[in-house]
Each structure stands twice: as C-alpha cells, then as structure tokens.
Coordinates of C-alpha atoms in Angstrom, one line a residue:
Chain G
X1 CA -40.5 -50.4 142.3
X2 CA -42.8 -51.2 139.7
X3 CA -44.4 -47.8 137.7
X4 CA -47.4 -46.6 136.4
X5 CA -48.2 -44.6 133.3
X6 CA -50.1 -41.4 133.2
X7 CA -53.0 -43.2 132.0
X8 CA -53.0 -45.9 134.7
X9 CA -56.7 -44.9 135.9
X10 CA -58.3 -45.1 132.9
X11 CA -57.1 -48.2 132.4
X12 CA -59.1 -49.2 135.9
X13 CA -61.9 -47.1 134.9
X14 CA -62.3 -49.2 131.8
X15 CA -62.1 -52.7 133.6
X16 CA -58.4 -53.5 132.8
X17 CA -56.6 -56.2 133.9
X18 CA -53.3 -55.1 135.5
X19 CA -50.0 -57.2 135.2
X20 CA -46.8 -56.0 136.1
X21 CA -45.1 -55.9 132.4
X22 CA -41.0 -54.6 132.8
X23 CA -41.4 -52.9 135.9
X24 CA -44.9 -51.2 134.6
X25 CA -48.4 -52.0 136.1
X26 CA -50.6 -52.5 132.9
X27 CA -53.3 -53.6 131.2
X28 CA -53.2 -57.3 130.2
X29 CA -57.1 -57.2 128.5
X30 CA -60.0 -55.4 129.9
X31 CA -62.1 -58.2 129.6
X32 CA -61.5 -60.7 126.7
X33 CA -58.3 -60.7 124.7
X34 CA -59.9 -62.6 122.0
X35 CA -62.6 -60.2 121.2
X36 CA -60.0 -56.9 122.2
X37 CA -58.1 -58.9 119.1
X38 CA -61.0 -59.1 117.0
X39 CA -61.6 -55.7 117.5
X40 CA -58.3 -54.6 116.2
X41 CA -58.4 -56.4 113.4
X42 CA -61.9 -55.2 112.1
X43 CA -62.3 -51.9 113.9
X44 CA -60.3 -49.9 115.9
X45 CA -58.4 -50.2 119.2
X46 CA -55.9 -48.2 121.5
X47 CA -53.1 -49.2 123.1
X48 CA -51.6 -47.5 126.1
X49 CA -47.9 -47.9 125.1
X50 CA -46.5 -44.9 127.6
X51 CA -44.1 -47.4 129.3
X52 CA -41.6 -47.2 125.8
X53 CA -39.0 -45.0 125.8
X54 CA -38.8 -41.7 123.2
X55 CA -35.4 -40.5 123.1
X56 CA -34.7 -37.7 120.8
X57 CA -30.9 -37.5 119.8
X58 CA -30.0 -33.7 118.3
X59 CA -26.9 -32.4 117.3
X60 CA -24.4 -31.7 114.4
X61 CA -23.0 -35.2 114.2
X62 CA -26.1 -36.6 114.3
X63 CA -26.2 -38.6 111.2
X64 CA -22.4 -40.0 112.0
X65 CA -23.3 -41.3 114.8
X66 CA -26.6 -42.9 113.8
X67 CA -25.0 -45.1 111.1
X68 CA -22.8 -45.8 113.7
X69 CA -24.2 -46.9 116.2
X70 CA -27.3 -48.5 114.2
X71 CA -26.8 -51.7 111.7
X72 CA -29.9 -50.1 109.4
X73 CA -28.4 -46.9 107.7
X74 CA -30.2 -43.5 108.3
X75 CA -28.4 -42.1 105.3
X76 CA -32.0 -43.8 103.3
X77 CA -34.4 -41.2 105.2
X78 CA -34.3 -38.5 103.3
X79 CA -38.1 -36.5 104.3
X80 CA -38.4 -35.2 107.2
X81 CA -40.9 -37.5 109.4
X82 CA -39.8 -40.7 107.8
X83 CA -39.3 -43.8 110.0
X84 CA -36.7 -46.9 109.8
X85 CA -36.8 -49.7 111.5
X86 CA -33.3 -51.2 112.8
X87 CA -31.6 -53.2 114.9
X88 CA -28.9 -51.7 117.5
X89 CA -26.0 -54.1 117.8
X90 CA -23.5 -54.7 120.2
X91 CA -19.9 -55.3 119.4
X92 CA -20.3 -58.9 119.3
X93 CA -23.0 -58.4 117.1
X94 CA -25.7 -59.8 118.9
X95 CA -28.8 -57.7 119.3
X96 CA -29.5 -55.2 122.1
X97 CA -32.6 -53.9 120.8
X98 CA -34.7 -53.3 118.3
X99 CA -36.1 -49.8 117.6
X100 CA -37.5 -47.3 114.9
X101 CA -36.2 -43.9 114.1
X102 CA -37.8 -41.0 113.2
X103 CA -35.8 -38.4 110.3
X104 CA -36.8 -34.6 111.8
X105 CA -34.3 -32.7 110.3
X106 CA -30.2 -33.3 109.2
X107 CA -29.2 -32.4 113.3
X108 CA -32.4 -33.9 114.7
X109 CA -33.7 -37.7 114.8
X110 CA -36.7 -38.9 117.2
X111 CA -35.9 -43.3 118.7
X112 CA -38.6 -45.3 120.3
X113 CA -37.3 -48.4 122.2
X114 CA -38.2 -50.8 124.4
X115 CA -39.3 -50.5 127.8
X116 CA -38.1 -53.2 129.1
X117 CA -34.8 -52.1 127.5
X118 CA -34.7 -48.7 128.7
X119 CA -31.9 -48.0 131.3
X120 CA -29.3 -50.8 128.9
X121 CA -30.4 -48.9 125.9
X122 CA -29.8 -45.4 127.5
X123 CA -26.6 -46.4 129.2
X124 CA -25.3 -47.6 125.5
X125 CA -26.3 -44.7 123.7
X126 CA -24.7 -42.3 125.8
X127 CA -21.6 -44.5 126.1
X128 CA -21.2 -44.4 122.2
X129 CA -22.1 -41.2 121.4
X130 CA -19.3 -39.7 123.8
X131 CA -17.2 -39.2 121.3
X132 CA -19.5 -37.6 118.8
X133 CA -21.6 -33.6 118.9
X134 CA -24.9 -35.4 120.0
X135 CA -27.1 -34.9 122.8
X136 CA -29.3 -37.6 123.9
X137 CA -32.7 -36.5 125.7
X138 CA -35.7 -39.1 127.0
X139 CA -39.0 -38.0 127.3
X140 CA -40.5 -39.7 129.8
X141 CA -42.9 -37.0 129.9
X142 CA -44.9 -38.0 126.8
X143 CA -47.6 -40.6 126.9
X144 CA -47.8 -42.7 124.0
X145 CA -51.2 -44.1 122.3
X146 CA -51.1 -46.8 119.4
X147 CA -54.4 -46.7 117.3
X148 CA -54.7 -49.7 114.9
X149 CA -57.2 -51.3 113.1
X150 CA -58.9 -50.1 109.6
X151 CA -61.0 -47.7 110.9
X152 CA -58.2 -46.5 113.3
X153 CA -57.0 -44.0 111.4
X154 CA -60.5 -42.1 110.9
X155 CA -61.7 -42.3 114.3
X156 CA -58.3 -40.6 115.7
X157 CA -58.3 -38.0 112.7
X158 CA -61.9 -36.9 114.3
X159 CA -60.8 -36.5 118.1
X160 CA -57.1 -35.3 117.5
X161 CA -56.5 -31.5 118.0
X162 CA -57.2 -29.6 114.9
X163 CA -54.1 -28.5 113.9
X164 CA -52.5 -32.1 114.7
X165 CA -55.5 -33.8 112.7
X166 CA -54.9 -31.5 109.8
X167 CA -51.2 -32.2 110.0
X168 CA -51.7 -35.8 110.3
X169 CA -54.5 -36.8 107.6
X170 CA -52.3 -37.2 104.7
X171 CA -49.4 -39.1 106.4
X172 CA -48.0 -41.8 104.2
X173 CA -47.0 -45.2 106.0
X174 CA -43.9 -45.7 107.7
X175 CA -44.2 -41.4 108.2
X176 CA -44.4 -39.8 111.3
X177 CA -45.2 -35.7 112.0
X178 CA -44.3 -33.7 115.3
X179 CA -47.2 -30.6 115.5
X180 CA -46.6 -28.3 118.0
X181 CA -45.9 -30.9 121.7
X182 CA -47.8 -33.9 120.0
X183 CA -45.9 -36.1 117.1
X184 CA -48.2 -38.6 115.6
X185 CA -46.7 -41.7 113.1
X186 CA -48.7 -43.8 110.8
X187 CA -46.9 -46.9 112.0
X188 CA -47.7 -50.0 114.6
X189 CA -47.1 -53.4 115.9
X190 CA -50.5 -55.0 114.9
X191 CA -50.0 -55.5 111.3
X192 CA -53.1 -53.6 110.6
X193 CA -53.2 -49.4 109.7
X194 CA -53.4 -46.8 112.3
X195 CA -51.6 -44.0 114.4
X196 CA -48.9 -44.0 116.8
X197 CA -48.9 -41.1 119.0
X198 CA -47.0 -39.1 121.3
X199 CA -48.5 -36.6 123.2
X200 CA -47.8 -34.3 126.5
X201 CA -49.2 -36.7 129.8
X202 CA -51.2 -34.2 130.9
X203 CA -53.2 -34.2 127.9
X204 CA -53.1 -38.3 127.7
X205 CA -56.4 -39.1 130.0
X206 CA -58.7 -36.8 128.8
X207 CA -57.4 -37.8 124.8
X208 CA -58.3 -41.8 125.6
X209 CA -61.4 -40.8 126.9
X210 CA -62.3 -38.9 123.6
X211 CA -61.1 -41.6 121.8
X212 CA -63.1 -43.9 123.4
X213 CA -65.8 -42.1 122.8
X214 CA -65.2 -42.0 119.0
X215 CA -65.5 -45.9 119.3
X216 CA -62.2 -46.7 119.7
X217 CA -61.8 -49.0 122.4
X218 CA -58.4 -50.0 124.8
X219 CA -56.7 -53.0 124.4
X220 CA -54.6 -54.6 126.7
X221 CA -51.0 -55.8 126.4
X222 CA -52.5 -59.7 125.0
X223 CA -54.0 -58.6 122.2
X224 CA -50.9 -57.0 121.5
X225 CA -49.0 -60.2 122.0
X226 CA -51.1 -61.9 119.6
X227 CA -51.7 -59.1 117.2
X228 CA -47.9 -58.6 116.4
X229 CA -47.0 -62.5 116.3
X230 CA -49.7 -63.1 113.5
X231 CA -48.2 -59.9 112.2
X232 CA -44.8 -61.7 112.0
X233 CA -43.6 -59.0 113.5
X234 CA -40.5 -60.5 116.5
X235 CA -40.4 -59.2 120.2
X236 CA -37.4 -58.1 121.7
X237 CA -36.3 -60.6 124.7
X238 CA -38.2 -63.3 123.5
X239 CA -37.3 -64.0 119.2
X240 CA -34.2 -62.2 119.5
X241 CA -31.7 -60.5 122.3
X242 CA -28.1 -59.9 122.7
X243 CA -27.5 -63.8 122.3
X244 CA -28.8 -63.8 118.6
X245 CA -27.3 -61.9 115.9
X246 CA -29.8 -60.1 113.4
X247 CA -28.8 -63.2 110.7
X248 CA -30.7 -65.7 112.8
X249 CA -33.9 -63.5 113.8
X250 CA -35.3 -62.7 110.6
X251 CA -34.0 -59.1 110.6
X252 CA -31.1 -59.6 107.4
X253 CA -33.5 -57.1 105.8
X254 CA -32.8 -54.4 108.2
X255 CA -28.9 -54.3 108.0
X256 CA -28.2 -52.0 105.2
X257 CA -24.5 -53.5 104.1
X258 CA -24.1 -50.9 101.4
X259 CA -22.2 -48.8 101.2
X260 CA -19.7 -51.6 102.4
X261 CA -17.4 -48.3 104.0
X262 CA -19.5 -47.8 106.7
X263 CA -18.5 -48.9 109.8
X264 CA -21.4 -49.8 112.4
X265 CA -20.8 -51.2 115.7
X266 CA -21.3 -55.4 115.2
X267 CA -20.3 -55.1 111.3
X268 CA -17.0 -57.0 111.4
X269 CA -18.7 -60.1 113.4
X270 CA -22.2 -60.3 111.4
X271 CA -19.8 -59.8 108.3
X272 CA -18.1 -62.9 109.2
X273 CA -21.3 -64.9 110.1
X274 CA -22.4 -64.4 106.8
X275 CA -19.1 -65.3 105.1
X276 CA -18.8 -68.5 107.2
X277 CA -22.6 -69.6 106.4
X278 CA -25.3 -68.5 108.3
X279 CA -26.7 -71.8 110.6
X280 CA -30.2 -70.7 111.3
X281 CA -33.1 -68.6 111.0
X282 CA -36.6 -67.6 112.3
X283 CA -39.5 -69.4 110.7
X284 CA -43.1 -69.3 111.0
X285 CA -45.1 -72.1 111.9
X286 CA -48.7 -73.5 111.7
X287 CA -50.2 -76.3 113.5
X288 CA -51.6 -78.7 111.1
X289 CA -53.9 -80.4 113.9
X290 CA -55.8 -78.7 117.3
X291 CA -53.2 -77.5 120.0
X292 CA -51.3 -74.7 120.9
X293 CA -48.0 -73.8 120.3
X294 CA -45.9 -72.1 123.2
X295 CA -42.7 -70.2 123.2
X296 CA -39.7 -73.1 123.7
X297 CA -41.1 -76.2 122.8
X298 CA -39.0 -78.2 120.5
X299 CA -38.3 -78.5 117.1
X300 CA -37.3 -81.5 115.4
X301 CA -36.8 -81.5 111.2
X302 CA -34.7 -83.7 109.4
X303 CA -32.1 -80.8 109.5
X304 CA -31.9 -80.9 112.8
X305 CA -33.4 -79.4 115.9
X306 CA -34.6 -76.1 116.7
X307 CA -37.1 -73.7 119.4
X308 CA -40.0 -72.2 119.3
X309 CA -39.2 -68.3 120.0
X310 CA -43.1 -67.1 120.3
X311 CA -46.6 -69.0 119.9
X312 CA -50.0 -68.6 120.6
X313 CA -53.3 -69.9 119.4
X314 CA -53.9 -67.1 116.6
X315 CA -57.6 -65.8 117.0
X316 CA -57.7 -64.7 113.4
X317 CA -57.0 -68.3 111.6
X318 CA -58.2 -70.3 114.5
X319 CA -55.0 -72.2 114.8
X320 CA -51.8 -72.4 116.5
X321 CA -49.0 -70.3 114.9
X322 CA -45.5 -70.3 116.2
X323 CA -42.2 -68.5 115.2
X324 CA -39.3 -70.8 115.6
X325 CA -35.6 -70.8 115.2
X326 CA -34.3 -73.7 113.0
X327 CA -31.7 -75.0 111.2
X328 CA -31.5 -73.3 107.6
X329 CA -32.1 -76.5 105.5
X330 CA -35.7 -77.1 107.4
X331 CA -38.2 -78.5 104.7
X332 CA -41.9 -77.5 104.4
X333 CA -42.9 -79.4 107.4
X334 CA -41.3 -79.9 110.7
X335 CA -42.6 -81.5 114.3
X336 CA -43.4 -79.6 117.2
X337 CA -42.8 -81.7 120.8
X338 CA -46.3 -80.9 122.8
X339 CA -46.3 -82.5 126.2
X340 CA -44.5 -85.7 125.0
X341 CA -46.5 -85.9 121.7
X342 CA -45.0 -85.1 118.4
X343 CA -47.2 -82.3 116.4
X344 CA -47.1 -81.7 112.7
X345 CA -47.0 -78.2 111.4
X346 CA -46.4 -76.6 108.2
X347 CA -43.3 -73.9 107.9
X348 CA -44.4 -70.6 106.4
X349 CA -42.6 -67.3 105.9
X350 CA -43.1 -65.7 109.7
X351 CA -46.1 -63.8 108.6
X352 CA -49.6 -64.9 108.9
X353 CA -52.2 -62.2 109.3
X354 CA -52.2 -58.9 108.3
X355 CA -54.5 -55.9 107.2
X356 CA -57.8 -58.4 107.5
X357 CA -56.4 -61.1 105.2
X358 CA -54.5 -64.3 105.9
X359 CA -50.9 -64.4 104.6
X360 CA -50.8 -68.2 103.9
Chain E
X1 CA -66.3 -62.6 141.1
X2 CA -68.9 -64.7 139.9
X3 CA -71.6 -67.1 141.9
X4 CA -70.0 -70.0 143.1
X5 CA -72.7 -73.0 143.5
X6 CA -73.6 -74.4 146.2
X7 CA -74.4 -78.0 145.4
X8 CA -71.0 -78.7 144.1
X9 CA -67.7 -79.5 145.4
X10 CA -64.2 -77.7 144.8
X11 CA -59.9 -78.2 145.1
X12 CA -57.7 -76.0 145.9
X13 CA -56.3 -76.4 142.4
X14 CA -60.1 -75.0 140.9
X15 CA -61.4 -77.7 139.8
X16 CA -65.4 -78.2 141.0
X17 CA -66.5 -81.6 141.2
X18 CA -70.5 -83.3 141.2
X19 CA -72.2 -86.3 142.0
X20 CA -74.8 -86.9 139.2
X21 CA -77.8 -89.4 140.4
X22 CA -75.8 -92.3 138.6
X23 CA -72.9 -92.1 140.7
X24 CA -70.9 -91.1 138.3
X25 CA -68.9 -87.2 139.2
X26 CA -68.9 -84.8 136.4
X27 CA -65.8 -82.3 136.9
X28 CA -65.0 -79.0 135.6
X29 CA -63.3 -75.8 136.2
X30 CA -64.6 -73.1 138.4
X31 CA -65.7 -69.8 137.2
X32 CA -62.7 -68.2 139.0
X33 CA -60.4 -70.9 137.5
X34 CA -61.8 -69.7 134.0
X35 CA -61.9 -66.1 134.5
X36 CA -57.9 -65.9 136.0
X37 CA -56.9 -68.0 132.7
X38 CA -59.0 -66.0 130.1
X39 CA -60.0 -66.9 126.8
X40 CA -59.8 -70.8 126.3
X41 CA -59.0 -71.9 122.9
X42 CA -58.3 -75.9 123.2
X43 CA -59.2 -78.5 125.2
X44 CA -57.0 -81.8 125.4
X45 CA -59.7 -84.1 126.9
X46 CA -58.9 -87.1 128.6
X47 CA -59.2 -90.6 127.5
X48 CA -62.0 -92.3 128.3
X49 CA -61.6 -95.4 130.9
X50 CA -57.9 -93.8 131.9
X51 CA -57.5 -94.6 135.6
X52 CA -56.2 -92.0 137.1
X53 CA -55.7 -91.3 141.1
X54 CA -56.4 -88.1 143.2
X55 CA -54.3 -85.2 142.0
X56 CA -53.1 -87.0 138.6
X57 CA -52.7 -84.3 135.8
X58 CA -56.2 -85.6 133.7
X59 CA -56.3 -83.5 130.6
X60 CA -55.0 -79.7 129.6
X61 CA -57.1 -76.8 129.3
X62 CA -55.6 -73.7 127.4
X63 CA -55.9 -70.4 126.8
X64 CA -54.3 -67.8 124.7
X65 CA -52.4 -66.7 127.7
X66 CA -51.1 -70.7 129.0
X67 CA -51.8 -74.3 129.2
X68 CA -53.4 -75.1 132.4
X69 CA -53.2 -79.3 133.4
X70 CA -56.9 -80.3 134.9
X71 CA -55.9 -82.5 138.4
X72 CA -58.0 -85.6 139.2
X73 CA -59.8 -84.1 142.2
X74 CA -60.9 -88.0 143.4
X75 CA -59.3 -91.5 142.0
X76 CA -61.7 -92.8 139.6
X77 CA -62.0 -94.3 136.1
X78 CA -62.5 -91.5 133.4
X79 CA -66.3 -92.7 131.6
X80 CA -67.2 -89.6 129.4
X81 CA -65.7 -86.5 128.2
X82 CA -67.5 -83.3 126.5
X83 CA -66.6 -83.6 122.7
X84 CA -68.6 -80.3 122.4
X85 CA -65.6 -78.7 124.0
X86 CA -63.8 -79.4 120.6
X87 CA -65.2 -77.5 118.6
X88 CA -66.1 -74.9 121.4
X89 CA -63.6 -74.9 124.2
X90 CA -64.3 -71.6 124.5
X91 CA -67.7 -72.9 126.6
X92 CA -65.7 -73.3 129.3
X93 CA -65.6 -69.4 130.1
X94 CA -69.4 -68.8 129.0
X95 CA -70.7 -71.6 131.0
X96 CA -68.1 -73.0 133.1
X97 CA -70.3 -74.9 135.5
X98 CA -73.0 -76.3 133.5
X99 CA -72.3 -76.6 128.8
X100 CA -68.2 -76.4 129.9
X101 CA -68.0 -79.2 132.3
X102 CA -65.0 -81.3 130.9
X103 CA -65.2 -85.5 131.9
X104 CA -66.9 -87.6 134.1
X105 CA -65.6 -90.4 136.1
X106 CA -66.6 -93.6 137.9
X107 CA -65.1 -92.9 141.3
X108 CA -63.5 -95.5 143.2
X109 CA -65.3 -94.4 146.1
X110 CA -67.7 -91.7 145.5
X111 CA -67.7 -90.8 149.6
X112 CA -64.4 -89.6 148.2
X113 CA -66.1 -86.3 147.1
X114 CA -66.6 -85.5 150.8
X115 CA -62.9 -84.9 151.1
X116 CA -63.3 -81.8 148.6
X117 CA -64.4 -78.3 149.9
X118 CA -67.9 -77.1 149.9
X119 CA -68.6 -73.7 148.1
X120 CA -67.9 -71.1 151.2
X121 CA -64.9 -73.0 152.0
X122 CA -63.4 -72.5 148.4
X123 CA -64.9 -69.1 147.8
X124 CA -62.8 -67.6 151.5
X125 CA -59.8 -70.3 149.5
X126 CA -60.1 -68.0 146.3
X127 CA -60.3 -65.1 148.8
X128 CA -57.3 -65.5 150.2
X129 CA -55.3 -66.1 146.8

C-alpha cells in the first residue's frame, strides 16, 4: 500500500504533482520542473524528503561495528556532527546502498538511507550487528526537509526555531547539529549549499509553510532527478545496486582501504577486483549535438561497449548530459545509439554543474 | 485542464489535427498531451516529403521526464515542419495549439480527418484516462 508523508497536503495545497515514488505518493513538480530547477540553482527550494529512512545506531560497540559493516571508515569523523558518505556492501561486494552517517558522540552515530531501500537496509543492519553491543532505532517519526540553493541557507536560518537557528548558523559543510528534537545538516543532493533537516512530523506542515513564506519554494522529486545528475552525484538503483561493486560506480573514493587491518563486509572481493584490474567505470557524458540522453541507451567506443546509467536534458547547460558505465580505456569521445542513430558526445569527469557554475 | 478547441480534430494518442484552407493538415499535440509530459526540451521533426501512413511513429517529442513518438493521425506526405521548435521546443507547452504546432502534411485524402474525434469526444477520451 503505497504511503504518504506528513506533509502530503501541503504538497496538494501547493499544486504538486503526485507520483507514486517507492511505495510513497509524492510530488513529481508543482508545476514546471524546469523552472523548480532554475529555482534551485539561483534561489532557494525545499524538498519534501520524509520518505528516507533516519536510523540512529547507539551503543558501546558502535564504532566496531560501523567500520564493519560500512566500506568508508568512521574512525575519520572525529567532531561530533560530522557526516561521511559511504557505500554499505554486501559480501559479494556489490553495493546495497549508499548512505551518509552522522558522528554524535563515540556510542552514538545518526544514518540516512534510501527509501526505496528501507526494509533490505534495516533487515541487514540488524542481521550484522547481532553480534555486536548496538541498538538500531528508525525514526519514521521525523519529517525530513532539504533546503538548497544559494540563498537556502539564509532563508531557513530566518524561519527555524531560535535555538535551532542559532545552533545551525555557523555549521561547516559536510556538518550536521541535533538541537533539542530537530537535527539540521549543511549537506544535499543538488550540488548547490543548503540545509538538510530533520524535524518532529508534527512540526513539519506548519515549518514548510513558514518556509514558504520566507520565499523558499517546494520542489518536486524532478528537479531532484536533474539537480543531482548535473551534480554528478549517482542514484542508488539506477548508477549502481547490489550488481555493481563500488570500483565500477565512481565511488573508489569512498572506500577507505587504510588501515589495510580492517576488515569490512565486501573487502576481500573488491580487494581482488582491484588486484585483477578493474574493467569499467562511471563516466559523464555530453551530447555534442540536440537530443536527449536516457538511462540505457548504448555505448559504443573504440574500447568497447558500455550503458548509459542516468540522463536527462540538463536545464542548466541546455544540453543532454548522461552518466554511463564504460570500459576503462574509453577516449575523449564516444557514441551514444539514439533511436537507431549514432550521437556524438564528449566524455567528462561525471560532474557538470554545481554551485551556479559549469564544471566543463 | 485546459480549453480544448473546437474547430480541430484529435486521436486517442493526443495528437490534434487541422485542415488549413490549402488542404494541407497542420498537426500538433494537445494541451493535455503537453501538460501530462511536462517541460519539452527537443523536438526531432520529421522529414519533409516522408510518406508516412495513419499511426506511423512521425517525429519524437521530449521532455525532461521522456521521449514521446508523435503518431501520423491520417496517411499523408509530410510538406512543412516548425523549425521554430528548434530552438524553442519548449513552445509546445506555452502554445500547444497555435506557435507549437509541429508539421504539416498533404493528406492522401483529407476526408480522412473525419475519421478523427471532434473536441467533446476527445475531452470525455481524456476524461476517462
């Protein structure tokens, strides 16, 4: 049965579009996903993110079992509030999700991770942390805003509760502070500065509403599809899942090898991938010509072939970007197969717009 | 949902069809087609002179969300195509019936356009969707 979040009616009340997204009813725009993206990138927008899952994970093993059970190492976080990004593997190292983790406090860390990942993620969790002094507690009764853009981070300052404002106005990037039932994180999947933030559902209606007020207007799940992908930034299910390792999906960055004596779950296999050469990676890439490029058309490179994972026409550059995965040896340019015709596009780094400014 | 005219004709598959005074049909997308498929960013016209029969894919019509094919909604010979659509596809969803309209054709028979459905026929169609 399909769910709603606590903000589902202002969501109608604002015009939104609802899809069913993972088992959730929400908003795909509320209007135009072009200008919603526009508005992110040179104002300020919300997103109602409620449907992820926050899953705090307490106890005095806590740290053990985090660079167990995650391929990035928590042992880096060493202030309290500070995020990392990782990737949780399975045994065969393929990718069950990807997630960030807040530091609280040495027998306290705070995980946000997919939605549509929720009850595999749980189950996993719980199954690997039998063995270790942890408790592992959702929340499904927090809402969860995103505020992005470069005024996004102003505009929330003036309608958050005092004492969470005042808590929240120096937060460095990647930093996230809990302040009393509400925890807010200067972090995102837009590619442009802002706030995420949990707060109690009960207050979640009436704080969109203020933020609205303050100019900040919703955005729907497009936007967001668009937003991250010019970010460079991959989406769980569709770049990567349990049938990629992190080696191939652009996320080598995230698995902290050293100290080479710590054993996380998937170490021994992506371990070996490496050794034994590592066949392909995640690209990004850019239409040369007018088009659009969709998630699984085909590559073709002298090096082989390869797939679009995720593309889009990007508002921001007016063209059609892509991420792809293809063979390791791919040169600077590559085809794309659209309908039959072969497309020229150039191969980048998978980033392409970020904080108002083109990466190419 | 927005006003559907009257003086043209319409296909199950959205696309809205009219007899000019030349005999030629211009043919487009309706406004419900545009608003369900949301902003359009690219417009792969059609050739010109293509022949192409009743319910023929013609041309492609996407948006940031998905690429939509255009059906031939009568046989006919393809004699124009809105190169202002290039540049602006995006014309399509400000002005779907009249600055968006997409080709025209030479129809094989232009009693042909009868066959289509008349506005309150498609608007209880997009009803019932």
């Amino acid at each position: 049965m399909s769910q709603r979040t606590c903000l589902f009616e202002n969501h109608q009340n604002h015009g939104g579009k609802i899809v069913d997204f993972a088992g959730w009813e929400m908003p795909i725009n509320y209007g135009s996903q072009v200008d919603e993206h526009h508005q992110v990138r040179t104002d300020a927008g919300m997103f109602d993110v409620s449907h992820m899952t926050v899953v705090d994970l307490e106890g005095e093993e806590v740290i053990n079992f985090l660079r167990y059970l995650l391929a990035n190492d928590v042992a880096k976080l060493k202030s309290e509030g500070k995020a990392l990004y990782s990737a949780m593997l399975d045994e065969q190292g393929g990718v069950i999700d990807d997630l960030i983790v807040y530091y609280m406090n040495d027998q306290w860390f705070r995980m946000v991770v997919n939605a549509g990942t929720r009850d595999k993620d749980l189950a996993w969790i719980r199954k690997q942390s039998a063995d270790f002094d942890v408790s592992v507690t959702e929340h499904p009764e927090l809402a969860m805003i995103a505020v992005q853009g470069p005024n996004a981070r102003k505009k929330a300052l003036s309608v958050l509760p005092l004492d969470v404002s005042q808590a929240s106005a120096d937060l460095k990037r990647f930093v996230g502070v809990a302040s009393g039932d509400w925890f807010v994180a200067r972090t995102g999947y837009t590619g442009e500065d802002g706030f995420e933030i949990m707060l109690p559902e009960s207050e979640a209606p009436a704080f969109w509403e203020a933020l609205a007020e303050a100019g900040v207007k919703p955005i729907g799940l497009g936007a967001r599809d668009t937003l991250r992908l010019e970010a460079g930034m991959n989406l769980y299910g569709t770049d990567m899942d349990e049938s990629t390792s992190p080696l191939i999906s652009n996320l080598g960055w995230t698995i902290a090898w050293e100290p080479e004596d710590r054993n996380f779950i998937g170490r021994d296999k992506i371990v070996a991938e490496k050794a034994a050469g590592v066949k392909q990676k995640l690209v990004g890439l850019v239409l040369e010509g007018k088009g659009v490029l969709r998630g699984h058309m085909k590559v073709l490179c002298e090096a082989g072939e390869g797939e679009i994972t995720s593309g889009t026409f990007s508002p921001s550059l007016k063209q059609a970007i892509a991420i792809a995965r293809v063979p390791v040896a791919i040169g600077d340019y590559c085809d794309v197969e659209v309908r039959g015709k072969l497309l020229k596009a150039k191969v980048v780094k998978p980033a392409f717009f970020r904080e108002g400014k083109s990466c190419l | 949902m927005s006003e559907i005219p009257t003086d043209l004709r319409y296909t199950a598959s959205h696309e809205w069809a009219r007899l000019n005074d030349d005999g030629t049909i211009t043919i487009g997308i309706s406004g419900h087609a545009q608003e369900a498929l949301g902003d359009i960013v690219f417009v792969e016209l059609p050739e010109v002179d293509a022949e192409l029969s009743q319910g023929d894919a013609s041309c492609v019509v996407e948006s940031v969300k998905a690429a939509s094919d255009i059906y031939m909604p009568i046989t006919g010979v393809v004699v124009d195509t809105n190169q202002a659509l290039v540049d602006e596809p995006e014309m399509i969803n400000s002005s779907p019936y009249d600055d968006g309209w997409i080709f025209k054709i030479k129809p094989a028979d232009e009693d042909d356009i009868e066959q289509l459905m008349d506005a309150s026929t498609y608007e209880t169609e997009c009803e019932d969707e």
